[in-house]
PDB file of C-alpha atoms in Angstrom:
ATOM      1  CA  UNK N   1     -52.389   3.500  -7.814  1.00  0.00           C
ATOM      2  CA  UNK N   2     -50.292   0.652  -9.181  1.00  0.00           C
ATOM      3  CA  UNK N   3     -50.435   1.978 -12.702  1.00  0.00           C
ATOM      4  CA  UNK N   4     -51.672   0.129 -15.762  1.00  0.00           C
ATOM      5  CA  UNK N   5     -51.377  -3.599 -15.167  1.00  0.00           C
ATOM      6  CA  UNK N   6     -51.003  -6.061 -18.004  1.00  0.00           C
ATOM      7  CA  UNK N   7     -50.919  -9.818 -17.886  1.00  0.00           C
ATOM      8  CA  UNK N   8     -49.215 -11.983 -18.731  1.00  0.00           C
ATOM      9  CA  UNK N   9     -45.820 -10.309 -19.155  1.00  0.00           C
ATOM     10  CA  UNK N  10     -44.707 -13.033 -21.538  1.00  0.00           C
ATOM     11  CA  UNK N  11     -46.715 -15.467 -23.619  1.00  0.00           C
ATOM     12  CA  UNK N  12     -45.426 -18.196 -25.877  1.00  0.00           C
ATOM     13  CA  UNK N  13     -47.998 -20.084 -27.869  1.00  0.00           C
ATOM     14  CA  UNK N  14     -48.258 -22.319 -30.869  1.00  0.00           C
ATOM     15  CA  UNK N  15     -49.647 -21.146 -34.160  1.00  0.00           C
ATOM     16  CA  UNK N  16     -53.405 -21.629 -34.318  1.00  0.00           C
ATOM     17  CA  UNK N  17     -53.981 -21.273 -30.616  1.00  0.00           C
ATOM     18  CA  UNK N  18     -56.128 -18.598 -29.026  1.00  0.00           C
ATOM     19  CA  UNK N  19     -54.306 -15.903 -27.079  1.00  0.00           C
ATOM     20  CA  UNK N  20     -55.890 -13.517 -24.588  1.00  0.00           C
ATOM     21  CA  UNK N  21     -54.062 -10.479 -23.277  1.00  0.00           C
ATOM     22  CA  UNK N  22     -55.413  -8.625 -20.280  1.00  0.00           C
ATOM     23  CA  UNK N  23     -55.265  -5.063 -19.065  1.00  0.00           C
ATOM     24  CA  UNK N  24     -56.358  -3.227 -15.954  1.00  0.00           C
ATOM     25  CA  UNK N  25     -56.304   0.536 -16.502  1.00  0.00           C
ATOM     26  CA  UNK N  26     -55.640   3.145 -13.858  1.00  0.00           C
ATOM     27  CA  UNK N  27     -58.728   3.715 -11.750  1.00  0.00           C
ATOM     28  CA  UNK N  28     -60.682   6.735 -12.927  1.00  0.00           C
ATOM     29  CA  UNK N  29     -59.237   6.755 -16.420  1.00  0.00           C
ATOM     30  CA  UNK N  30     -61.892   6.583 -19.097  1.00  0.00           C
ATOM     31  CA  UNK N  31     -59.703   6.082 -22.170  1.00  0.00           C
ATOM     32  CA  UNK N  32     -58.021   2.776 -22.841  1.00  0.00           C
ATOM     33  CA  UNK N  33     -55.676   2.097 -25.766  1.00  0.00           C
ATOM     34  CA  UNK N  34     -54.183  -1.097 -27.158  1.00  0.00           C
ATOM     35  CA  UNK N  35     -50.904  -0.761 -29.068  1.00  0.00           C
ATOM     36  CA  UNK N  36     -48.671  -3.254 -30.820  1.00  0.00           C
ATOM     37  CA  UNK N  37     -44.931  -2.721 -31.103  1.00  0.00           C
ATOM     38  CA  UNK N  38     -42.690  -4.448 -33.637  1.00  0.00           C
ATOM     39  CA  UNK N  39     -39.286  -3.653 -35.049  1.00  0.00           C
ATOM     40  CA  UNK N  40     -40.677  -3.266 -38.537  1.00  0.00           C
ATOM     41  CA  UNK N  41     -43.765  -1.191 -37.868  1.00  0.00           C
ATOM     42  CA  UNK N  42     -42.974   0.581 -34.625  1.00  0.00           C
ATOM     43  CA  UNK N  43     -45.817   1.403 -32.242  1.00  0.00           C
ATOM     44  CA  UNK N  44     -49.224   0.950 -33.830  1.00  0.00           C
ATOM     45  CA  UNK N  45     -52.563   1.856 -32.296  1.00  0.00           C
ATOM     46  CA  UNK N  46     -54.882  -1.130 -32.627  1.00  0.00           C
ATOM     47  CA  UNK N  47     -58.032   0.065 -30.903  1.00  0.00           C
ATOM     48  CA  UNK N  48     -59.153   2.424 -28.206  1.00  0.00           C
ATOM     49  CA  UNK N  49     -62.118   2.718 -25.886  1.00  0.00           C
ATOM     50  CA  UNK N  50     -63.833   5.611 -24.185  1.00  0.00           C
ATOM     51  CA  UNK N  51     -66.075   4.784 -21.244  1.00  0.00           C
ATOM     52  CA  UNK N  52     -65.880   1.096 -22.194  1.00  0.00           C
ATOM     53  CA  UNK N  53     -67.120   1.759 -25.730  1.00  0.00           C
ATOM     54  CA  UNK N  54     -64.843   1.037 -28.698  1.00  0.00           C
ATOM     55  CA  UNK N  55     -64.267   4.313 -30.526  1.00  0.00           C
ATOM     56  CA  UNK N  56     -61.838   3.409 -33.284  1.00  0.00           C
ATOM     57  CA  UNK N  57     -60.772  -0.105 -34.225  1.00  0.00           C
ATOM     58  CA  UNK N  58     -59.344   0.786 -37.614  1.00  0.00           C
ATOM     59  CA  UNK N  59     -55.915  -0.329 -36.482  1.00  0.00           C
ATOM     60  CA  UNK N  60     -56.982  -3.896 -35.763  1.00  0.00           C
ATOM     61  CA  UNK N  61     -55.105  -5.843 -38.422  1.00  0.00           C
ATOM     62  CA  UNK N  62     -57.553  -8.647 -39.125  1.00  0.00           C
ATOM     63  CA  UNK N  63     -60.739 -10.278 -37.948  1.00  0.00           C
ATOM     64  CA  UNK N  64     -58.575 -12.635 -35.944  1.00  0.00           C
ATOM     65  CA  UNK N  65     -58.108  -9.756 -33.515  1.00  0.00           C
ATOM     66  CA  UNK N  66     -60.846  -8.679 -31.145  1.00  0.00           C
ATOM     67  CA  UNK N  67     -60.954  -6.492 -28.052  1.00  0.00           C
ATOM     68  CA  UNK N  68     -63.495  -6.028 -25.322  1.00  0.00           C
ATOM     69  CA  UNK N  69     -63.936  -3.805 -22.330  1.00  0.00           C
ATOM     70  CA  UNK N  70     -66.737  -5.272 -20.202  1.00  0.00           C
ATOM     71  CA  UNK N  71     -66.228  -2.720 -17.440  1.00  0.00           C
ATOM     72  CA  UNK N  72     -64.130   0.300 -16.523  1.00  0.00           C
ATOM     73  CA  UNK N  73     -61.435  -1.759 -14.858  1.00  0.00           C
ATOM     74  CA  UNK N  74     -60.745  -4.513 -17.369  1.00  0.00           C
ATOM     75  CA  UNK N  75     -60.042  -5.031 -21.035  1.00  0.00           C
ATOM     76  CA  UNK N  76     -58.942  -7.965 -23.156  1.00  0.00           C
ATOM     77  CA  UNK N  77     -57.296  -8.304 -26.523  1.00  0.00           C
ATOM     78  CA  UNK N  78     -57.846 -11.677 -28.131  1.00  0.00           C
ATOM     79  CA  UNK N  79     -56.162 -13.252 -31.127  1.00  0.00           C
ATOM     80  CA  UNK N  80     -57.822 -16.343 -32.572  1.00  0.00           C
ATOM     81  CA  UNK N  81     -56.198 -18.117 -34.300  1.00  0.00           C
ATOM     82  CA  UNK N  82     -52.719 -16.790 -33.629  1.00  0.00           C
ATOM     83  CA  UNK N  83     -50.012 -16.681 -36.304  1.00  0.00           C
ATOM     84  CA  UNK N  84     -46.225 -16.218 -36.089  1.00  0.00           C
ATOM     85  CA  UNK N  85     -46.522 -12.728 -37.576  1.00  0.00           C
ATOM     86  CA  UNK N  86     -48.544 -11.705 -34.525  1.00  0.00           C
ATOM     87  CA  UNK N  87     -45.376 -11.955 -32.442  1.00  0.00           C
ATOM     88  CA  UNK N  88     -44.844  -8.522 -30.914  1.00  0.00           C
ATOM     89  CA  UNK N  89     -45.048  -6.583 -27.684  1.00  0.00           C
ATOM     90  CA  UNK N  90     -48.591  -5.502 -26.937  1.00  0.00           C
ATOM     91  CA  UNK N  91     -49.087  -2.441 -24.763  1.00  0.00           C
ATOM     92  CA  UNK N  92     -52.152  -1.212 -22.988  1.00  0.00           C
ATOM     93  CA  UNK N  93     -52.402   2.445 -21.980  1.00  0.00           C
ATOM     94  CA  UNK N  94     -55.015   4.548 -20.239  1.00  0.00           C
ATOM     95  CA  UNK N  95     -55.639   8.246 -19.877  1.00  0.00           C
ATOM     96  CA  UNK N  96     -57.738  10.469 -17.692  1.00  0.00           C
ATOM     97  CA  UNK N  97     -60.970  12.205 -18.605  1.00  0.00           C
ATOM     98  CA  UNK N  98     -61.485  15.929 -18.952  1.00  0.00           C
ATOM     99  CA  UNK N  99     -58.704  16.880 -21.332  1.00  0.00           C
ATOM    100  CA  UNK N 100     -58.582  15.292 -24.734  1.00  0.00           C
ATOM    101  CA  UNK N 101     -55.354  13.668 -25.677  1.00  0.00           C
ATOM    102  CA  UNK N 102     -53.792  14.128 -22.296  1.00  0.00           C
ATOM    103  CA  UNK N 103     -50.965  11.919 -21.118  1.00  0.00           C
ATOM    104  CA  UNK N 104     -51.296   8.208 -21.742  1.00  0.00           C
ATOM    105  CA  UNK N 105     -49.965   5.915 -19.023  1.00  0.00           C
ATOM    106  CA  UNK N 106     -48.551   2.665 -20.343  1.00  0.00           C
ATOM    107  CA  UNK N 107     -48.386  -0.789 -18.871  1.00  0.00           C
ATOM    108  CA  UNK N 108     -45.191  -2.801 -19.106  1.00  0.00           C
ATOM    109  CA  UNK N 109     -46.438  -4.751 -22.056  1.00  0.00           C
ATOM    110  CA  UNK N 110     -47.018  -8.375 -22.962  1.00  0.00           C
ATOM    111  CA  UNK N 111     -44.365  -9.962 -25.128  1.00  0.00           C
ATOM    112  CA  UNK N 112     -46.136 -12.456 -27.373  1.00  0.00           C
ATOM    113  CA  UNK N 113     -44.244 -15.115 -29.262  1.00  0.00           C
ATOM    114  CA  UNK N 114     -46.163 -17.350 -31.641  1.00  0.00           C
ATOM    115  CA  UNK N 115     -44.177 -20.365 -32.805  1.00  0.00           C
TER     116      UNK N 115
ATOM    117  CA  UNK E   1     -53.434  11.793 -43.246  1.00  0.00           C
ATOM    118  CA  UNK E   2     -51.848  12.699 -39.950  1.00  0.00           C
ATOM    119  CA  UNK E   3     -48.326  11.425 -39.414  1.00  0.00           C
ATOM    120  CA  UNK E   4     -45.325  11.721 -37.159  1.00  0.00           C
ATOM    121  CA  UNK E   5     -41.808  11.424 -38.535  1.00  0.00           C
ATOM    122  CA  UNK E   6     -38.688  10.738 -36.563  1.00  0.00           C
ATOM    123  CA  UNK E   7     -36.007  10.793 -39.253  1.00  0.00           C
ATOM    124  CA  UNK E   8     -33.249   9.237 -37.161  1.00  0.00           C
ATOM    125  CA  UNK E   9     -33.653   5.553 -36.326  1.00  0.00           C
ATOM    126  CA  UNK E  10     -30.437   5.431 -34.304  1.00  0.00           C
ATOM    127  CA  UNK E  11     -28.348   8.174 -32.739  1.00  0.00           C
ATOM    128  CA  UNK E  12     -25.055   7.736 -30.896  1.00  0.00           C
ATOM    129  CA  UNK E  13     -23.577  10.428 -28.682  1.00  0.00           C
ATOM    130  CA  UNK E  14     -20.824  10.512 -26.101  1.00  0.00           C
ATOM    131  CA  UNK E  15     -21.669  10.835 -22.451  1.00  0.00           C
ATOM    132  CA  UNK E  16     -21.685  14.494 -21.510  1.00  0.00           C
ATOM    133  CA  UNK E  17     -22.395  15.651 -25.047  1.00  0.00           C
ATOM    134  CA  UNK E  18     -25.527  17.531 -26.054  1.00  0.00           C
ATOM    135  CA  UNK E  19     -28.445  15.788 -27.724  1.00  0.00           C
ATOM    136  CA  UNK E  20     -31.162  16.727 -30.153  1.00  0.00           C
ATOM    137  CA  UNK E  21     -33.758  14.258 -31.404  1.00  0.00           C
ATOM    138  CA  UNK E  22     -35.877  15.370 -34.325  1.00  0.00           C
ATOM    139  CA  UNK E  23     -39.613  15.100 -34.730  1.00  0.00           C
ATOM    140  CA  UNK E  24     -41.846  16.440 -37.477  1.00  0.00           C
ATOM    141  CA  UNK E  25     -45.574  16.069 -37.780  1.00  0.00           C
ATOM    142  CA  UNK E  26     -48.132  16.434 -40.500  1.00  0.00           C
ATOM    143  CA  UNK E  27     -51.485  17.771 -39.393  1.00  0.00           C
ATOM    144  CA  UNK E  28     -53.830  20.566 -40.448  1.00  0.00           C
ATOM    145  CA  UNK E  29     -53.820  22.254 -37.070  1.00  0.00           C
ATOM    146  CA  UNK E  30     -51.570  22.431 -34.032  1.00  0.00           C
ATOM    147  CA  UNK E  31     -51.791  19.091 -32.300  1.00  0.00           C
ATOM    148  CA  UNK E  32     -50.949  18.168 -28.766  1.00  0.00           C
ATOM    149  CA  UNK E  33     -47.321  17.034 -28.740  1.00  0.00           C
ATOM    150  CA  UNK E  34     -45.542  14.514 -26.553  1.00  0.00           C
ATOM    151  CA  UNK E  35     -42.189  12.863 -26.059  1.00  0.00           C
ATOM    152  CA  UNK E  36     -42.032   9.451 -24.425  1.00  0.00           C
ATOM    153  CA  UNK E  37     -39.043   7.336 -23.417  1.00  0.00           C
ATOM    154  CA  UNK E  38     -38.920   3.550 -23.369  1.00  0.00           C
ATOM    155  CA  UNK E  39     -36.219   1.728 -21.462  1.00  0.00           C
ATOM    156  CA  UNK E  40     -35.482  -1.885 -22.420  1.00  0.00           C
ATOM    157  CA  UNK E  41     -38.261  -4.228 -21.373  1.00  0.00           C
ATOM    158  CA  UNK E  42     -40.385  -1.397 -20.078  1.00  0.00           C
ATOM    159  CA  UNK E  43     -43.448   0.515 -21.139  1.00  0.00           C
ATOM    160  CA  UNK E  44     -43.378   4.096 -22.297  1.00  0.00           C
ATOM    161  CA  UNK E  45     -42.941   6.968 -19.856  1.00  0.00           C
ATOM    162  CA  UNK E  46     -43.903  10.547 -20.591  1.00  0.00           C
ATOM    163  CA  UNK E  47     -40.965  12.971 -20.703  1.00  0.00           C
ATOM    164  CA  UNK E  48     -42.859  16.141 -21.563  1.00  0.00           C
ATOM    165  CA  UNK E  49     -45.873  17.491 -23.405  1.00  0.00           C
ATOM    166  CA  UNK E  50     -47.023  20.613 -25.191  1.00  0.00           C
ATOM    167  CA  UNK E  51     -50.645  21.726 -25.256  1.00  0.00           C
ATOM    168  CA  UNK E  52     -50.422  25.487 -25.740  1.00  0.00           C
ATOM    169  CA  UNK E  53     -48.588  28.580 -24.519  1.00  0.00           C
ATOM    170  CA  UNK E  54     -44.820  28.756 -24.138  1.00  0.00           C
ATOM    171  CA  UNK E  55     -43.282  26.855 -27.034  1.00  0.00           C
ATOM    172  CA  UNK E  56     -40.276  25.740 -24.978  1.00  0.00           C
ATOM    173  CA  UNK E  57     -41.363  22.929 -22.702  1.00  0.00           C
ATOM    174  CA  UNK E  58     -39.390  21.509 -19.800  1.00  0.00           C
ATOM    175  CA  UNK E  59     -39.682  17.863 -18.895  1.00  0.00           C
ATOM    176  CA  UNK E  60     -38.318  15.296 -16.526  1.00  0.00           C
ATOM    177  CA  UNK E  61     -34.720  14.067 -16.445  1.00  0.00           C
ATOM    178  CA  UNK E  62     -33.386  17.384 -17.758  1.00  0.00           C
ATOM    179  CA  UNK E  63     -35.064  17.168 -21.159  1.00  0.00           C
ATOM    180  CA  UNK E  64     -36.715  20.019 -22.999  1.00  0.00           C
ATOM    181  CA  UNK E  65     -38.473  20.365 -26.341  1.00  0.00           C
ATOM    182  CA  UNK E  66     -39.335  23.287 -28.535  1.00  0.00           C
ATOM    183  CA  UNK E  67     -42.455  23.540 -30.660  1.00  0.00           C
ATOM    184  CA  UNK E  68     -41.839  25.374 -33.933  1.00  0.00           C
ATOM    185  CA  UNK E  69     -45.068  25.885 -35.808  1.00  0.00           C
ATOM    186  CA  UNK E  70     -43.394  27.123 -38.984  1.00  0.00           C
ATOM    187  CA  UNK E  71     -41.381  23.921 -39.223  1.00  0.00           C
ATOM    188  CA  UNK E  72     -44.045  21.558 -37.849  1.00  0.00           C
ATOM    189  CA  UNK E  73     -41.373  20.317 -35.501  1.00  0.00           C
ATOM    190  CA  UNK E  74     -41.068  19.369 -31.848  1.00  0.00           C
ATOM    191  CA  UNK E  75     -37.416  18.480 -31.300  1.00  0.00           C
ATOM    192  CA  UNK E  76     -36.204  17.040 -28.016  1.00  0.00           C
ATOM    193  CA  UNK E  77     -32.994  18.337 -26.471  1.00  0.00           C
ATOM    194  CA  UNK E  78     -30.732  17.729 -23.523  1.00  0.00           C
ATOM    195  CA  UNK E  79     -27.569  19.745 -22.860  1.00  0.00           C
ATOM    196  CA  UNK E  80     -25.553  16.875 -21.406  1.00  0.00           C
ATOM    197  CA  UNK E  81     -26.533  13.216 -21.701  1.00  0.00           C
ATOM    198  CA  UNK E  82     -25.891  10.528 -19.114  1.00  0.00           C
ATOM    199  CA  UNK E  83     -25.333   6.830 -19.740  1.00  0.00           C
ATOM    200  CA  UNK E  84     -28.743   6.190 -18.193  1.00  0.00           C
ATOM    201  CA  UNK E  85     -30.380   8.134 -21.032  1.00  0.00           C
ATOM    202  CA  UNK E  86     -29.735   5.242 -23.412  1.00  0.00           C
ATOM    203  CA  UNK E  87     -33.241   4.198 -24.466  1.00  0.00           C
ATOM    204  CA  UNK E  88     -35.735   4.557 -27.265  1.00  0.00           C
ATOM    205  CA  UNK E  89     -37.514   7.874 -27.631  1.00  0.00           C
ATOM    206  CA  UNK E  90     -40.921   8.347 -29.205  1.00  0.00           C
ATOM    207  CA  UNK E  91     -42.514  11.528 -30.411  1.00  0.00           C
ATOM    208  CA  UNK E  92     -46.308  11.499 -30.447  1.00  0.00           C
ATOM    209  CA  UNK E  93     -49.151  13.753 -31.463  1.00  0.00           C
ATOM    210  CA  UNK E  94     -52.662  13.943 -30.119  1.00  0.00           C
ATOM    211  CA  UNK E  95     -55.293  15.229 -32.465  1.00  0.00           C
ATOM    212  CA  UNK E  96     -57.375  18.233 -31.469  1.00  0.00           C
ATOM    213  CA  UNK E  97     -60.716  17.061 -32.740  1.00  0.00           C
ATOM    214  CA  UNK E  98     -63.377  14.491 -31.936  1.00  0.00           C
ATOM    215  CA  UNK E  99     -60.849  11.779 -32.569  1.00  0.00           C
ATOM    216  CA  UNK E 100     -58.793  11.351 -29.433  1.00  0.00           C
ATOM    217  CA  UNK E 101     -56.090   9.169 -30.873  1.00  0.00           C
ATOM    218  CA  UNK E 102     -52.442   9.560 -30.034  1.00  0.00           C
ATOM    219  CA  UNK E 103     -50.188   8.765 -32.981  1.00  0.00           C
ATOM    220  CA  UNK E 104     -46.591   7.735 -32.359  1.00  0.00           C
ATOM    221  CA  UNK E 105     -43.495   8.090 -34.481  1.00  0.00           C
ATOM    222  CA  UNK E 106     -41.396   4.999 -35.105  1.00  0.00           C
ATOM    223  CA  UNK E 107     -38.891   5.986 -32.455  1.00  0.00           C
ATOM    224  CA  UNK E 108     -35.227   6.921 -32.216  1.00  0.00           C
ATOM    225  CA  UNK E 109     -32.876   4.620 -30.361  1.00  0.00           C
ATOM    226  CA  UNK E 110     -30.244   6.544 -28.425  1.00  0.00           C
ATOM    227  CA  UNK E 111     -26.866   4.958 -27.775  1.00  0.00           C
ATOM    228  CA  UNK E 112     -24.407   6.510 -25.332  1.00  0.00           C
ATOM    229  CA  UNK E 113     -20.647   6.132 -25.687  1.00  0.00           C
ATOM    230  CA  UNK E 114     -18.654   6.146 -22.447  1.00  0.00           C
TER     231      UNK E 114
END
C-alpha cells in the first residue's frame, strides 16, 4: 500500500477563497483523522470518522470548516471562506479496525498558506 | 479533561550522548501510549507504543520508552543519539473508552550538536 495520500502537498490561496484538501486513507482502515499543525497550537485533532461517519468534530474551529467522507477511500476537508489564520499544515491519518486507538498512519500533509 | 504534556519544547544534545524526552499525561485510567517522530517536511511516524504488559517498550531506531503508572509518565530514551535523530518528537495518548481519539502533546524539537 502507498500509505495515506494527501493532495495537494502545498496550497497558496487568497483570503476569502474556498480551499479543499483531500485524503486517501490506507485501504482497509476504518478510522480517518484530520489534524492541523501550527507552531502556536501544536497538533490539533479537528475531526475523525469511523466507517465514513463523523464521530467527533469538536475540534473543528469554526463553521467555515467542514469535512466529508463519501466513501471508505476518500475524505475532504474544506475551508470556506479561508482566512490567513488558517495557514497551517493539515495532516490526514488513518488507522486499522479491530483494536481501538491502534497506530495512526499519517500522510505527508498539506501546507496551506492563506495570503 | 485528558491532556498530554511535553515540558521541553527544545532539547539539544551532542551526538553520541544519551537522550531522554519527557511525557506526562492526565487521564483517569491507563491510556494507550505512543511516541511519534516527525522529520522536517514529513508526516508523523510511529516510534513505539504501549498497550499493556511489560512497561519497558522497545521501538524502532534504537528508541525505548518506559511507562510509569505512579508518575503518569511515558518518557522516551535512547542511549546514544545520531545526527539523523534530529527531528520533532510527539507523545500521544489514546483513550480506552468509546471515544477513540488520539491526543498529541505539543512536541519536543531535538537538536543534535556534532
